[in-house]
Coordinates of C-alpha atoms in Angstrom, one line a residue:
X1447 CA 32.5 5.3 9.6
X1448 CA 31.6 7.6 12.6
X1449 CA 29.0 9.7 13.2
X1450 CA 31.3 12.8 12.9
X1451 CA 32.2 11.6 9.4
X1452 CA 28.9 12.1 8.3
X1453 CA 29.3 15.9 9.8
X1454 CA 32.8 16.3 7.5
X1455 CA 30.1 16.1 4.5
X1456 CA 29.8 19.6 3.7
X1457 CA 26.9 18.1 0.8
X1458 CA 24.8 17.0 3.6
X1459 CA 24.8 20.0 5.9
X1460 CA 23.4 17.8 8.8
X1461 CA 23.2 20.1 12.2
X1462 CA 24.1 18.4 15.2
X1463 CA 21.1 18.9 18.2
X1464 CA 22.3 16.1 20.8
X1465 CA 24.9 14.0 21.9
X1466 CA 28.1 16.1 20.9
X1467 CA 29.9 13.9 22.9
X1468 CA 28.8 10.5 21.3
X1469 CA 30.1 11.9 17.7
X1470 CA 32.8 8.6 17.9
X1471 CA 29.7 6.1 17.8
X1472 CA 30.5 3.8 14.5
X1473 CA 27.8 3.8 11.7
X1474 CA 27.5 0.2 10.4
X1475 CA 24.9 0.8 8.1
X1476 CA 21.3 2.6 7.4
X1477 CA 18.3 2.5 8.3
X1478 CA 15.5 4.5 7.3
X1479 CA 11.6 4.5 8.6
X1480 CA 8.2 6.0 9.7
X1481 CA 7.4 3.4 12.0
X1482 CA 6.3 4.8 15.6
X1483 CA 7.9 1.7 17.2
X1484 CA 11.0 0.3 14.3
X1485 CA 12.6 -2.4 17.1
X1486 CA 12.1 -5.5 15.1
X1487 CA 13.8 -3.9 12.3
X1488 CA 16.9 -2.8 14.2
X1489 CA 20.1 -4.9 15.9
X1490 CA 22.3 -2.3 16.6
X1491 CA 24.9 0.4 15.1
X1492 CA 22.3 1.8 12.6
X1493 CA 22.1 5.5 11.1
X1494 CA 17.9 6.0 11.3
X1495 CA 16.6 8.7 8.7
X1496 CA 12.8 9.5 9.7
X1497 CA 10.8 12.2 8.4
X1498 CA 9.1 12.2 11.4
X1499 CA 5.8 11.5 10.1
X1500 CA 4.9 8.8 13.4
X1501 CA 5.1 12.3 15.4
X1502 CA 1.4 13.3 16.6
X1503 CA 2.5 13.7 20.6
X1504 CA 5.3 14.3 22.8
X1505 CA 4.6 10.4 24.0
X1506 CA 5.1 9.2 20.6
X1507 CA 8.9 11.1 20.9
X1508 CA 9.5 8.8 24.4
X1509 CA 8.0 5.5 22.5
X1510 CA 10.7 5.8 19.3
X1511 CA 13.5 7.1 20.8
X1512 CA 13.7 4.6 23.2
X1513 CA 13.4 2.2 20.5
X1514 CA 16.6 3.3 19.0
X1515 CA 18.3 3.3 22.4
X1516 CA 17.5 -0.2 23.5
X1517 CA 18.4 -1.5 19.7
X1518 CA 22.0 0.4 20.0
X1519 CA 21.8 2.8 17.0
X1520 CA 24.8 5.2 16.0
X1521 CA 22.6 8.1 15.7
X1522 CA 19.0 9.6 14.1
X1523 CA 18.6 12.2 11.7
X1524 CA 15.4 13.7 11.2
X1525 CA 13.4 16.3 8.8
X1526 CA 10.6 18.3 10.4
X1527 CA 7.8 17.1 8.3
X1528 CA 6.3 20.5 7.7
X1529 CA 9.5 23.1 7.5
X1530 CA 9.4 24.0 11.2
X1531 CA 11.6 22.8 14.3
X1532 CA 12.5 19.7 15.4
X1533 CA 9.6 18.9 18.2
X1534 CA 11.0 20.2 21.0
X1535 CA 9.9 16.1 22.8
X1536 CA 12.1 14.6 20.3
X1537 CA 15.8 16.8 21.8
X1538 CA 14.8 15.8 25.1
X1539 CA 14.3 12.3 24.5
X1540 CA 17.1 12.3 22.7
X1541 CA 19.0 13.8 25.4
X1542 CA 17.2 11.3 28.0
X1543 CA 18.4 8.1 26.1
X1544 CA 21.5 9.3 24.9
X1545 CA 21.3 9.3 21.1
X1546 CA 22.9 11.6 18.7
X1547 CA 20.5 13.6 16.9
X1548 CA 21.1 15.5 13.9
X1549 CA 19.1 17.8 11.9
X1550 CA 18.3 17.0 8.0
X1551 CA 17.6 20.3 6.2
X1552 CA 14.3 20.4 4.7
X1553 CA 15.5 20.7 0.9
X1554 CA 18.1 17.6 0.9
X1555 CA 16.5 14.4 0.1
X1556 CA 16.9 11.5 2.4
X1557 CA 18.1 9.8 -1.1
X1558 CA 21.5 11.7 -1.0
X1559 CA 22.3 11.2 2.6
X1560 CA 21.5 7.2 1.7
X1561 CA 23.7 7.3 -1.6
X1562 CA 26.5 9.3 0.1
X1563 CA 26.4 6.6 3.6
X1564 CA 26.1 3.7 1.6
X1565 CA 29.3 4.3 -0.7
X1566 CA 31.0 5.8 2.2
X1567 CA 30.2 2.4 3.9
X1568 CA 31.1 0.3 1.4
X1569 CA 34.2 2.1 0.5
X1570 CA 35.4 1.4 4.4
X1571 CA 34.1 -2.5 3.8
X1572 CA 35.9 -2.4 0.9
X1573 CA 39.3 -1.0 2.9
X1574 CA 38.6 -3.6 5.6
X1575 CA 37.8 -6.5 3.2
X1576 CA 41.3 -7.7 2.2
X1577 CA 41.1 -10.9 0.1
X1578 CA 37.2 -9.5 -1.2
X1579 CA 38.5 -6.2 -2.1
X1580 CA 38.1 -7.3 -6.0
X1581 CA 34.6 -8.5 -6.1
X1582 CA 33.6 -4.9 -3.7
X1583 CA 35.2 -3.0 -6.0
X1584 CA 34.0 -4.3 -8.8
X1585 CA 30.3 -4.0 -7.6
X1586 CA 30.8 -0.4 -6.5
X1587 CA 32.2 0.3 -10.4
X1588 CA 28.7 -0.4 -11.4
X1589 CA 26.9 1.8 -9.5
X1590 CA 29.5 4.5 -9.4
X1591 CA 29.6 4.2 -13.5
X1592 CA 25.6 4.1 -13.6
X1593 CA 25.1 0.7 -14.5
X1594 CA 21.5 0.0 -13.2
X1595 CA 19.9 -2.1 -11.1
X1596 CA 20.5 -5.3 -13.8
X1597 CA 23.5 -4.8 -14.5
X1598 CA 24.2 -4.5 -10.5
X1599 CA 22.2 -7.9 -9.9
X1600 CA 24.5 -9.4 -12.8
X1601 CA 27.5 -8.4 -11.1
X1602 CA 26.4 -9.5 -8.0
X1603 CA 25.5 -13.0 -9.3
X1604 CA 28.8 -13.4 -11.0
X1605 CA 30.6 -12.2 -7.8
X1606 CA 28.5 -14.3 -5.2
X1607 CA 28.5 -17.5 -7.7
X1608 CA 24.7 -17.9 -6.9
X1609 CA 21.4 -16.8 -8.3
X1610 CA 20.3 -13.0 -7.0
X1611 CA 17.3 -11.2 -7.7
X1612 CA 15.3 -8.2 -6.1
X1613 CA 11.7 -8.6 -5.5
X1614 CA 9.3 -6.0 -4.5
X1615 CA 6.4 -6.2 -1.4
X1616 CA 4.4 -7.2 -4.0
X1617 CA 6.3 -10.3 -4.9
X1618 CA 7.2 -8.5 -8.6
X1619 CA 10.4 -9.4 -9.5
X1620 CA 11.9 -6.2 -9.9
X1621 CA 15.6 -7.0 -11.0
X1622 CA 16.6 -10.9 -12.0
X1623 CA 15.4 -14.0 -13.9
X1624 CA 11.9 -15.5 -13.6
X1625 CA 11.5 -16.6 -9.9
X1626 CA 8.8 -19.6 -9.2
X1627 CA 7.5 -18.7 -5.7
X1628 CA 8.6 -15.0 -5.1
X1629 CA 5.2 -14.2 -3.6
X1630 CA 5.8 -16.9 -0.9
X1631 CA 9.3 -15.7 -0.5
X1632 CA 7.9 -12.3 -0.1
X1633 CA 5.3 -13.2 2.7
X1634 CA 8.4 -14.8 4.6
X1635 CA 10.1 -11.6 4.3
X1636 CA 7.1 -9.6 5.7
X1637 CA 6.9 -11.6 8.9
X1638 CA 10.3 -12.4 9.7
X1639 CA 11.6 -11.1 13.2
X1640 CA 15.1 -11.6 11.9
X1641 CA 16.7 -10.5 8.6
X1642 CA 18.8 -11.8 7.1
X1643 CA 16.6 -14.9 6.7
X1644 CA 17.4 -18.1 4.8
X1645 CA 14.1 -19.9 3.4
X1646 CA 13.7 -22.8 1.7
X1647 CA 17.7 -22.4 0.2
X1648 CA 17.2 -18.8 -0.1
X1649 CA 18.7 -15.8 2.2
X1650 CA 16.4 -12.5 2.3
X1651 CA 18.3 -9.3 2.7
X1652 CA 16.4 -6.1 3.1
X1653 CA 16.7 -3.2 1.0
X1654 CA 16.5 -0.2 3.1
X1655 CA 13.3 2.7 2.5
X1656 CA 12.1 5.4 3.4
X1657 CA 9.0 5.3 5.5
X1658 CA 6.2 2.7 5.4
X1659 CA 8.4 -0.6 7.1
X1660 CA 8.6 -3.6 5.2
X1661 CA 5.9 -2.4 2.6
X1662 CA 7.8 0.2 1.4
X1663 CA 11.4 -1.8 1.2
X1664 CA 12.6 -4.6 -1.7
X1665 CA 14.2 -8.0 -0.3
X1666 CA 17.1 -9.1 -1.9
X1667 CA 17.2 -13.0 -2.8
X1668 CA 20.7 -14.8 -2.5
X1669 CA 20.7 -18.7 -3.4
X1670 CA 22.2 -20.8 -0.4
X1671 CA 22.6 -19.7 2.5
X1672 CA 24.4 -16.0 2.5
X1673 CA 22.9 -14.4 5.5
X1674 CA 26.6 -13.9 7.1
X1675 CA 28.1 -13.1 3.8
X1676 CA 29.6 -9.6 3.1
X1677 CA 29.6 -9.2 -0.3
X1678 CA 26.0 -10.1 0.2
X1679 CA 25.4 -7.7 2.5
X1680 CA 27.1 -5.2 0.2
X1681 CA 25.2 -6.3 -2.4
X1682 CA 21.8 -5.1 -0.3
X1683 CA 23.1 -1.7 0.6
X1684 CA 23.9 -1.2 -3.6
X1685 CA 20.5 -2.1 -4.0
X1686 CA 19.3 0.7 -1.9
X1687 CA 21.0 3.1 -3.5
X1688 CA 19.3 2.1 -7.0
X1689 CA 16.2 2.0 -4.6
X1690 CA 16.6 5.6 -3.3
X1691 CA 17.0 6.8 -7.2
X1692 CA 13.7 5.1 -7.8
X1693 CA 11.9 6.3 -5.3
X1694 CA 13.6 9.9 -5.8
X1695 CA 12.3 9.2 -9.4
X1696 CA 9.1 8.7 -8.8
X1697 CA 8.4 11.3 -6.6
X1698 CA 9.3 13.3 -9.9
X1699 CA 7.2 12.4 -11.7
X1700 CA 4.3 12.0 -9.5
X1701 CA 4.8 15.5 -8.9
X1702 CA 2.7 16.3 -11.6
X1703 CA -0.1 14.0 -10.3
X1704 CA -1.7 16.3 -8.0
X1705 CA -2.7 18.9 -9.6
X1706 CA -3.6 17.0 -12.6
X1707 CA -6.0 14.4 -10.3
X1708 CA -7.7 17.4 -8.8
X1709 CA -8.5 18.7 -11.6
X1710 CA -10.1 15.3 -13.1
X1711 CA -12.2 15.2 -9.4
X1712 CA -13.2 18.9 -10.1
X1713 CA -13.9 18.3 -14.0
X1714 CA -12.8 20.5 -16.9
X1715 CA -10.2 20.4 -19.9
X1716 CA -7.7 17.8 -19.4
X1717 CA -6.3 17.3 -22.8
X1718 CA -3.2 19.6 -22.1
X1719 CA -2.3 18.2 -18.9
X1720 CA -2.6 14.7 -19.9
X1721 CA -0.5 15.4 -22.9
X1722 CA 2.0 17.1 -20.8
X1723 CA 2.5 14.2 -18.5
X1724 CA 3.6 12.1 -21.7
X1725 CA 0.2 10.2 -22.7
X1726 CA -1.3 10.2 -25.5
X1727 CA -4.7 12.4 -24.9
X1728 CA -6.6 10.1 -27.4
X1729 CA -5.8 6.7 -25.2
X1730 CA -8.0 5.2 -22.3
X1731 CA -7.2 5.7 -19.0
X1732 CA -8.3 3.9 -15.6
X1733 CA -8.8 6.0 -12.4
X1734 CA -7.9 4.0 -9.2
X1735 CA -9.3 5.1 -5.8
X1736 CA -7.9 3.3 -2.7
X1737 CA -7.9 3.6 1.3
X1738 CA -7.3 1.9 4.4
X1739 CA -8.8 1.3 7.4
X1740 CA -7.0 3.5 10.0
X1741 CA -6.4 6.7 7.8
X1742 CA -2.6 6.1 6.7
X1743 CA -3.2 7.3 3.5
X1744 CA 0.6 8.1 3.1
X1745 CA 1.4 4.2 3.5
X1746 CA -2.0 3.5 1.1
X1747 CA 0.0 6.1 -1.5
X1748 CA 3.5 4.1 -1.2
X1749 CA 1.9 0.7 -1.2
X1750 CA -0.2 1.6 -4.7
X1751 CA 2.7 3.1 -6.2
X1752 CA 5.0 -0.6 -5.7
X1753 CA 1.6 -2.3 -6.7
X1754 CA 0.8 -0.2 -10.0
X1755 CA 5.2 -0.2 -11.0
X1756 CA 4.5 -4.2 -10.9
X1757 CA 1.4 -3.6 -13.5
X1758 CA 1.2 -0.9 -15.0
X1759 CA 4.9 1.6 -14.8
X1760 CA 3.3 4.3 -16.2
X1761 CA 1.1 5.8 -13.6
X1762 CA 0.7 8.8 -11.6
X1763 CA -0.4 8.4 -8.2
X1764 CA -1.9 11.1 -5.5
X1765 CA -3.8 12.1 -1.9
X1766 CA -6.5 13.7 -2.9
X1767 CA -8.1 14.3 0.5
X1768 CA -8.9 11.8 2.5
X1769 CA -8.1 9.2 -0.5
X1770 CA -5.6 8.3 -2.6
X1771 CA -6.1 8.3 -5.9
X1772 CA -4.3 7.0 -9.1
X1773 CA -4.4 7.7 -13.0
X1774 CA -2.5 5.0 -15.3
X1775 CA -2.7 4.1 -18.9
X1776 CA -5.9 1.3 -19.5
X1777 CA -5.4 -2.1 -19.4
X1778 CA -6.7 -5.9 -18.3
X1779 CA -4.1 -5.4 -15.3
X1780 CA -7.1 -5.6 -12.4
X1781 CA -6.3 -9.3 -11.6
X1782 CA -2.9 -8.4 -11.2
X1783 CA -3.3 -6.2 -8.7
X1784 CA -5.7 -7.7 -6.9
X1785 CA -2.3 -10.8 -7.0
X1786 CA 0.0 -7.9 -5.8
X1787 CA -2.2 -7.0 -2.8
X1788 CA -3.0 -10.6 -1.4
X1789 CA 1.0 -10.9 -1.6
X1790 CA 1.4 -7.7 0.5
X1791 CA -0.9 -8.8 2.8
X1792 CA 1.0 -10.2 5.7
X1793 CA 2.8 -6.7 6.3
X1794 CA -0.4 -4.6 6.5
X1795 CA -1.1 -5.2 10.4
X1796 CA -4.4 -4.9 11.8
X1797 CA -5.3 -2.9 8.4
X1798 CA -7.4 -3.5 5.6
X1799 CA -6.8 -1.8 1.9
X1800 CA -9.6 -1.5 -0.4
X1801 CA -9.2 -0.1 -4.5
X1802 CA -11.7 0.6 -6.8
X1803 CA -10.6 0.6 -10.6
X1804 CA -13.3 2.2 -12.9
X1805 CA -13.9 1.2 -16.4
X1806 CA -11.5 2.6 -19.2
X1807 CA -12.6 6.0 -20.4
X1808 CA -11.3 8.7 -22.6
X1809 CA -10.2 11.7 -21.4
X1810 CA -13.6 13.5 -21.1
X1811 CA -15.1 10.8 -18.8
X1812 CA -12.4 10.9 -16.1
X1813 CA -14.5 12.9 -13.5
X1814 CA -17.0 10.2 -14.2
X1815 CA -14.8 7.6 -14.0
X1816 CA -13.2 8.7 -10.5
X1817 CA -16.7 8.6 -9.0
X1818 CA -16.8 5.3 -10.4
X1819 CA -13.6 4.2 -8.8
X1820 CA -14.5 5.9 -5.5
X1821 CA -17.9 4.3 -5.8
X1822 CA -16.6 0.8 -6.7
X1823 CA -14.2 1.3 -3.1
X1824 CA -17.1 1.7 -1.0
X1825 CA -18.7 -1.2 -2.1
X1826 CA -15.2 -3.2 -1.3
X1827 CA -16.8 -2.1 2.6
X1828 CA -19.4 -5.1 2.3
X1829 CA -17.4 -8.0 0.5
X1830 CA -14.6 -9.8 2.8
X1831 CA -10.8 -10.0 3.1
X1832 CA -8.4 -8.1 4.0
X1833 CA -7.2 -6.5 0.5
X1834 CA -10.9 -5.6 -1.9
X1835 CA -10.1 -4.5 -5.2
X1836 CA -13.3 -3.9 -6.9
X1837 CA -13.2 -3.2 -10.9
X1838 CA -16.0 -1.0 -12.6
X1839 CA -16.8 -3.6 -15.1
X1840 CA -17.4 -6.4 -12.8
X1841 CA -20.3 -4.6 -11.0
X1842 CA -23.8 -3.9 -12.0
X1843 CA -25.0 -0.8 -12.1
X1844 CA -27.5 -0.8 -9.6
X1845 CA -25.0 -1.7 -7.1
X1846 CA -22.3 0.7 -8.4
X1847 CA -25.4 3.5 -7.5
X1848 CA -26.2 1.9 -4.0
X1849 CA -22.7 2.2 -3.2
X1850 CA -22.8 6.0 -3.2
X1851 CA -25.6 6.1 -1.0
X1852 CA -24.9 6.7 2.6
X1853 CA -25.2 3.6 4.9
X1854 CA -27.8 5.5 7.3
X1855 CA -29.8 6.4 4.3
X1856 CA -29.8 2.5 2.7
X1857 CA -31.2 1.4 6.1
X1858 CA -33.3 3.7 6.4
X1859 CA -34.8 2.8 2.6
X1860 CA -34.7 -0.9 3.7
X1861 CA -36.5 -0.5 6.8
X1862 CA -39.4 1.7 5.0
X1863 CA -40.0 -0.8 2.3
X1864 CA -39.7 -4.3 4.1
X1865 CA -40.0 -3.3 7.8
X1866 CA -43.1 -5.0 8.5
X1867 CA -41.4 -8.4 6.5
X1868 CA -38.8 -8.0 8.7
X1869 CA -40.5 -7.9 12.0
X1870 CA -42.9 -10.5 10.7
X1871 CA -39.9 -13.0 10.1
X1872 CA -38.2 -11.9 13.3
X1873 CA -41.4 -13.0 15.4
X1874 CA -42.5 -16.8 13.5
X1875 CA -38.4 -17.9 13.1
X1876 CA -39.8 -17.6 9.3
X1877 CA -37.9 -16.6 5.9
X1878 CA -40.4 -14.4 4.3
X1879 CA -37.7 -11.8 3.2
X1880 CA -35.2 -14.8 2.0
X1881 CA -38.6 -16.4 -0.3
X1882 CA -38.9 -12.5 -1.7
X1883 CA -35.3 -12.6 -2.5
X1884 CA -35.3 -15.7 -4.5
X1885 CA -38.4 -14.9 -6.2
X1886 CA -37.2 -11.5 -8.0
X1887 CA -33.8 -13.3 -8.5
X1888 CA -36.0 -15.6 -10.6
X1889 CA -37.3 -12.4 -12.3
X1890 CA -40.8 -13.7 -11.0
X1891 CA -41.1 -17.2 -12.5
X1892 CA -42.7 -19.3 -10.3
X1893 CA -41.6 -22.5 -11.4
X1894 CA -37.4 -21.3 -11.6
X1895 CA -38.6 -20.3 -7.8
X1896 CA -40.2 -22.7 -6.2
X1897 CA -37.7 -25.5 -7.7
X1898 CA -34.8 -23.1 -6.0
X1899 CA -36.7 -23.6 -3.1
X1900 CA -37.3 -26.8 -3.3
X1901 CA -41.0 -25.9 -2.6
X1902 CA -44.6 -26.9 -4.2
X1903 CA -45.8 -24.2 -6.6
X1904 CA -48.7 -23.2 -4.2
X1905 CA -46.6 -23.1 -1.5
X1906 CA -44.6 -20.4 -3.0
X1907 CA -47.8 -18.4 -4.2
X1908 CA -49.4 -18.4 -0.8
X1909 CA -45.3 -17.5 0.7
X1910 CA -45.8 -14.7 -1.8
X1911 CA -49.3 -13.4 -0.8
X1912 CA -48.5 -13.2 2.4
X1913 CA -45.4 -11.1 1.6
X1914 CA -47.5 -8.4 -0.3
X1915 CA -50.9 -8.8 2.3
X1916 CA -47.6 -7.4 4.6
X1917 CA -46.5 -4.8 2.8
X1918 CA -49.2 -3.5 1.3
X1919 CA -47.4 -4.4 -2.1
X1920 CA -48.5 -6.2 -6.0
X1921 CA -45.8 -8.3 -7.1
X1922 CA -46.9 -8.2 -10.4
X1923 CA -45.9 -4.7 -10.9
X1924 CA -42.8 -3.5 -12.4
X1925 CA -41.9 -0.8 -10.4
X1926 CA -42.7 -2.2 -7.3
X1927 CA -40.6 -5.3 -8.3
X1928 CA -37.7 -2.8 -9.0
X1929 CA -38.5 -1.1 -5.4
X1930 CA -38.3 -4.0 -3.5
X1931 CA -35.0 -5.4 -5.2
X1932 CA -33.1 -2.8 -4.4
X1933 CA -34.0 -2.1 -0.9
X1934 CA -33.3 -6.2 -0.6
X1935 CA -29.6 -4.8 -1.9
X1936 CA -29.3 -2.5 0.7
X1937 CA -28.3 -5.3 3.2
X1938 CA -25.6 -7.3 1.3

């Protein structure tokens, strides 16, 4: 196929901008992404879709084009990203570097231009195949009948004579039998410089997506080694169309996540649009709150969505300001997604996601339980690693409480009660402030605390004097006790 094929598609409407005269370029298959700098992902001949979301300044325009030049692309279609004109950096780039640019009109999904490329593709592959002309046709009879993604992964199997399954960034296996190691196989497919890649007896194929890199794209698994293969190959561009419907599909549905996940944040009757989503009003629900360091909270949305469709497929998911939130049916599905992030590690770059979950709550309790979920992130800040997923029910309360205080305002608190501990230890090389800590730990039992210690009694009891002669403080009361504990929190 040529680049002026895709202009003969009067369904596509795509507006040529640049490089009339390099219409003849052959398109040997698709690519799509919001990557500011997609070279590792490209070798050559590719039709890039981009939304154009990696576009804050004319350098970033110079940086990607010239991505796509040095990788040999056929061409790049882009959507402004907010309705306008094409940035006026991006033509001349174009022009500069020589690569066809065509305009994508706001209202056609990227979907249709990938189901339409991919069947035109595979109808020329299928033309040029000879001796495989069966098995191609019979794999594009399945998607152009409606079979699904399993029945498309049967076919494949039968055709290929080897085992085939799709996996998601997550390492769910999202089409296919029971795979032992898909997570490992999936953290090889994050990494790799190359695809195809064959692993351990096992070629990766990627399934092309819209925005968000690897994170945001399946891998198709082919026992042996297949990464030459055609009918594999073919294979992984089927999948994307499936991939594209699913997406396209969720974007549907989420549509109605907005509006009703502002209105949980803002509080008020949510009965009737809970019940118009397709839940039952009377069931739990969780509220999930997630970020990343960095902002991105586009990527953050894409990557929850692939995590929660492992876990829990019925979920809406949302910005919501600065955050991204989520609203799915309850469930004991918080170790499972805490699985799904470690897996998705590797691709996440010099970022680090955190999610709070809050504790299941009927319907009337989700503006409490959103704070919860947004509190529960926060506290993510202080533990390590670089996925958090922090669940409602697995904190205290007093922590759940210091997480929604301000971090200048908790060391302010901590410096105001144990200051002159703190000074104290900072100028004898002593552990005043770590003796306090095990003492209230111990509830104030001097025995449980001086054995922690490995201390005499009296030692402890003159440790402990000396502690409230500093602070101006009695140990044996309550409140003070309370006081002193939770300013000790403030540090951890």
């Amino acid at each position: 196929m040529r680049v002026r094929t895709l202009l003969g598609m009067p369904e596509l409407r795509l507006r040529p901008i640049v490089g009339a005269e390099l219409l003849d370029r052959p398109v040997t298959r698709l690519y799509g992404t919001e990557l500011p700098d997609p070279t590792r992902y490209l070798s050559g001949g590719e039709l890039v879709l981009s939304g154009l979301l990696w576009h804050h300044t004319a350098d970033d325009c110079e940086i990607f084009v010239s991505s796509l030049a040095n990788s040999g692309v056929a061409a790049l279609a882009a959507s402004p990203p907010d309705a306008g004109e094409l940035p006026a950096a991006l033509v001349e780039a174009c022009e500069r570097h020589g690569v066809p640019l065509l305009e994508v009109p706001v209202d056609l999904s990227f979907a249709t231009i990938t189901e339409r490329v991919v069947l035109e593709l595979a109808a020329e592959r299928v033309g040029d195949a000879g001796a495989q002309l069966g098995r191609h046709r019979r794999l594009l009879t399945v998607v152009a009948e409606g079979g699904g993604l399993a029945e498309l992964i049967g076919a494949g199997t039968a055709e290929l004579g080897a085992g085939c399954w799709v996996l998601s960034c997550t390492g769910h296996v999202v089409a296919g039998p029971d795979l032992p190691g898909a997570a490992a196989l999936v953290r090889e497919f994050l990494v790799a410089d190359r695809l195809p890649k064959v692993v351990r007896g096992m070629t990766l194929l990627p399934v092309a997506a819209r925005g968000g890199g690897r994170l945001g794209a399946w891998v198709l698994v082919v026992s042996g080694d297949r990464a030459h293969d055609e009918v594999a190959a073919e294979l992984a561009s089927l999948v994307g169309v499936e991939r594209a419907r699913v997406v396209q599909g969720r974007e549907i549905e989420n549509r109605a996540a907005g509006p009703l996940l502002r209105q949980v944040l803002a509080g008020g009757d949510l009965e009737a649009r809970i019940a118009a989503v397709g839940w039952d009003p009377g069931a739990p629900l969780r509220v999930v709150a997630a970020s990343a360091s960095g902002g991105r909270v586009e990527r953050v949305a894409a990557l929850l969505e692939e995590v929660l469709a492992a876990v829990v497929p019925r979920s809406l998911v949302a910005v919501v300001g600065d955050e991204v939130y989520a609203l799915a049916p309850a469930g004991a599905w918080t170790e499972q997604v805490r699985s799904a992030l470690r897996t998705a590690e590797p691709g996440l770059g010099p970022a680090r996601v955190l999610v709070g979950i809050s504790s299941p709550v009927a319907h009337p309790g989700l503006r409490g339980a959103a704070e919860e979920a947004s509190h529960a992130r926060r506290l993510g800040e202080r533990r390590p690693g670089r996925t958090c997923v922090v669940a409602g029910e697995e904190i205290a309360l007093h922590q759940l409480l210091l997480a929604g205080v301000p971090e200048g305002l908790r060391g302010s608190l901590r410096r105001r009660l144990l200051g002159p501990v703190l000074d104290y230890d900072a100028a004898h090389g002593s552990d005043l402030i770590g003796t306090l800590r095990v003492f209230l730990d111990c509830s104030g039992s001097w025995t449980a605390a001086a054995a922690r210690l490995h201390v005499h009694v009296n030692t402890l009891r003159y440790r402990v004097s000396r502690v409230e002669e500093l602070l101006g403080a009695d140990l044996s009361n309550f409140t003070e006790r309370v006081d002193l504990y939770l300013a000790l929190q403030t540090g951890e």
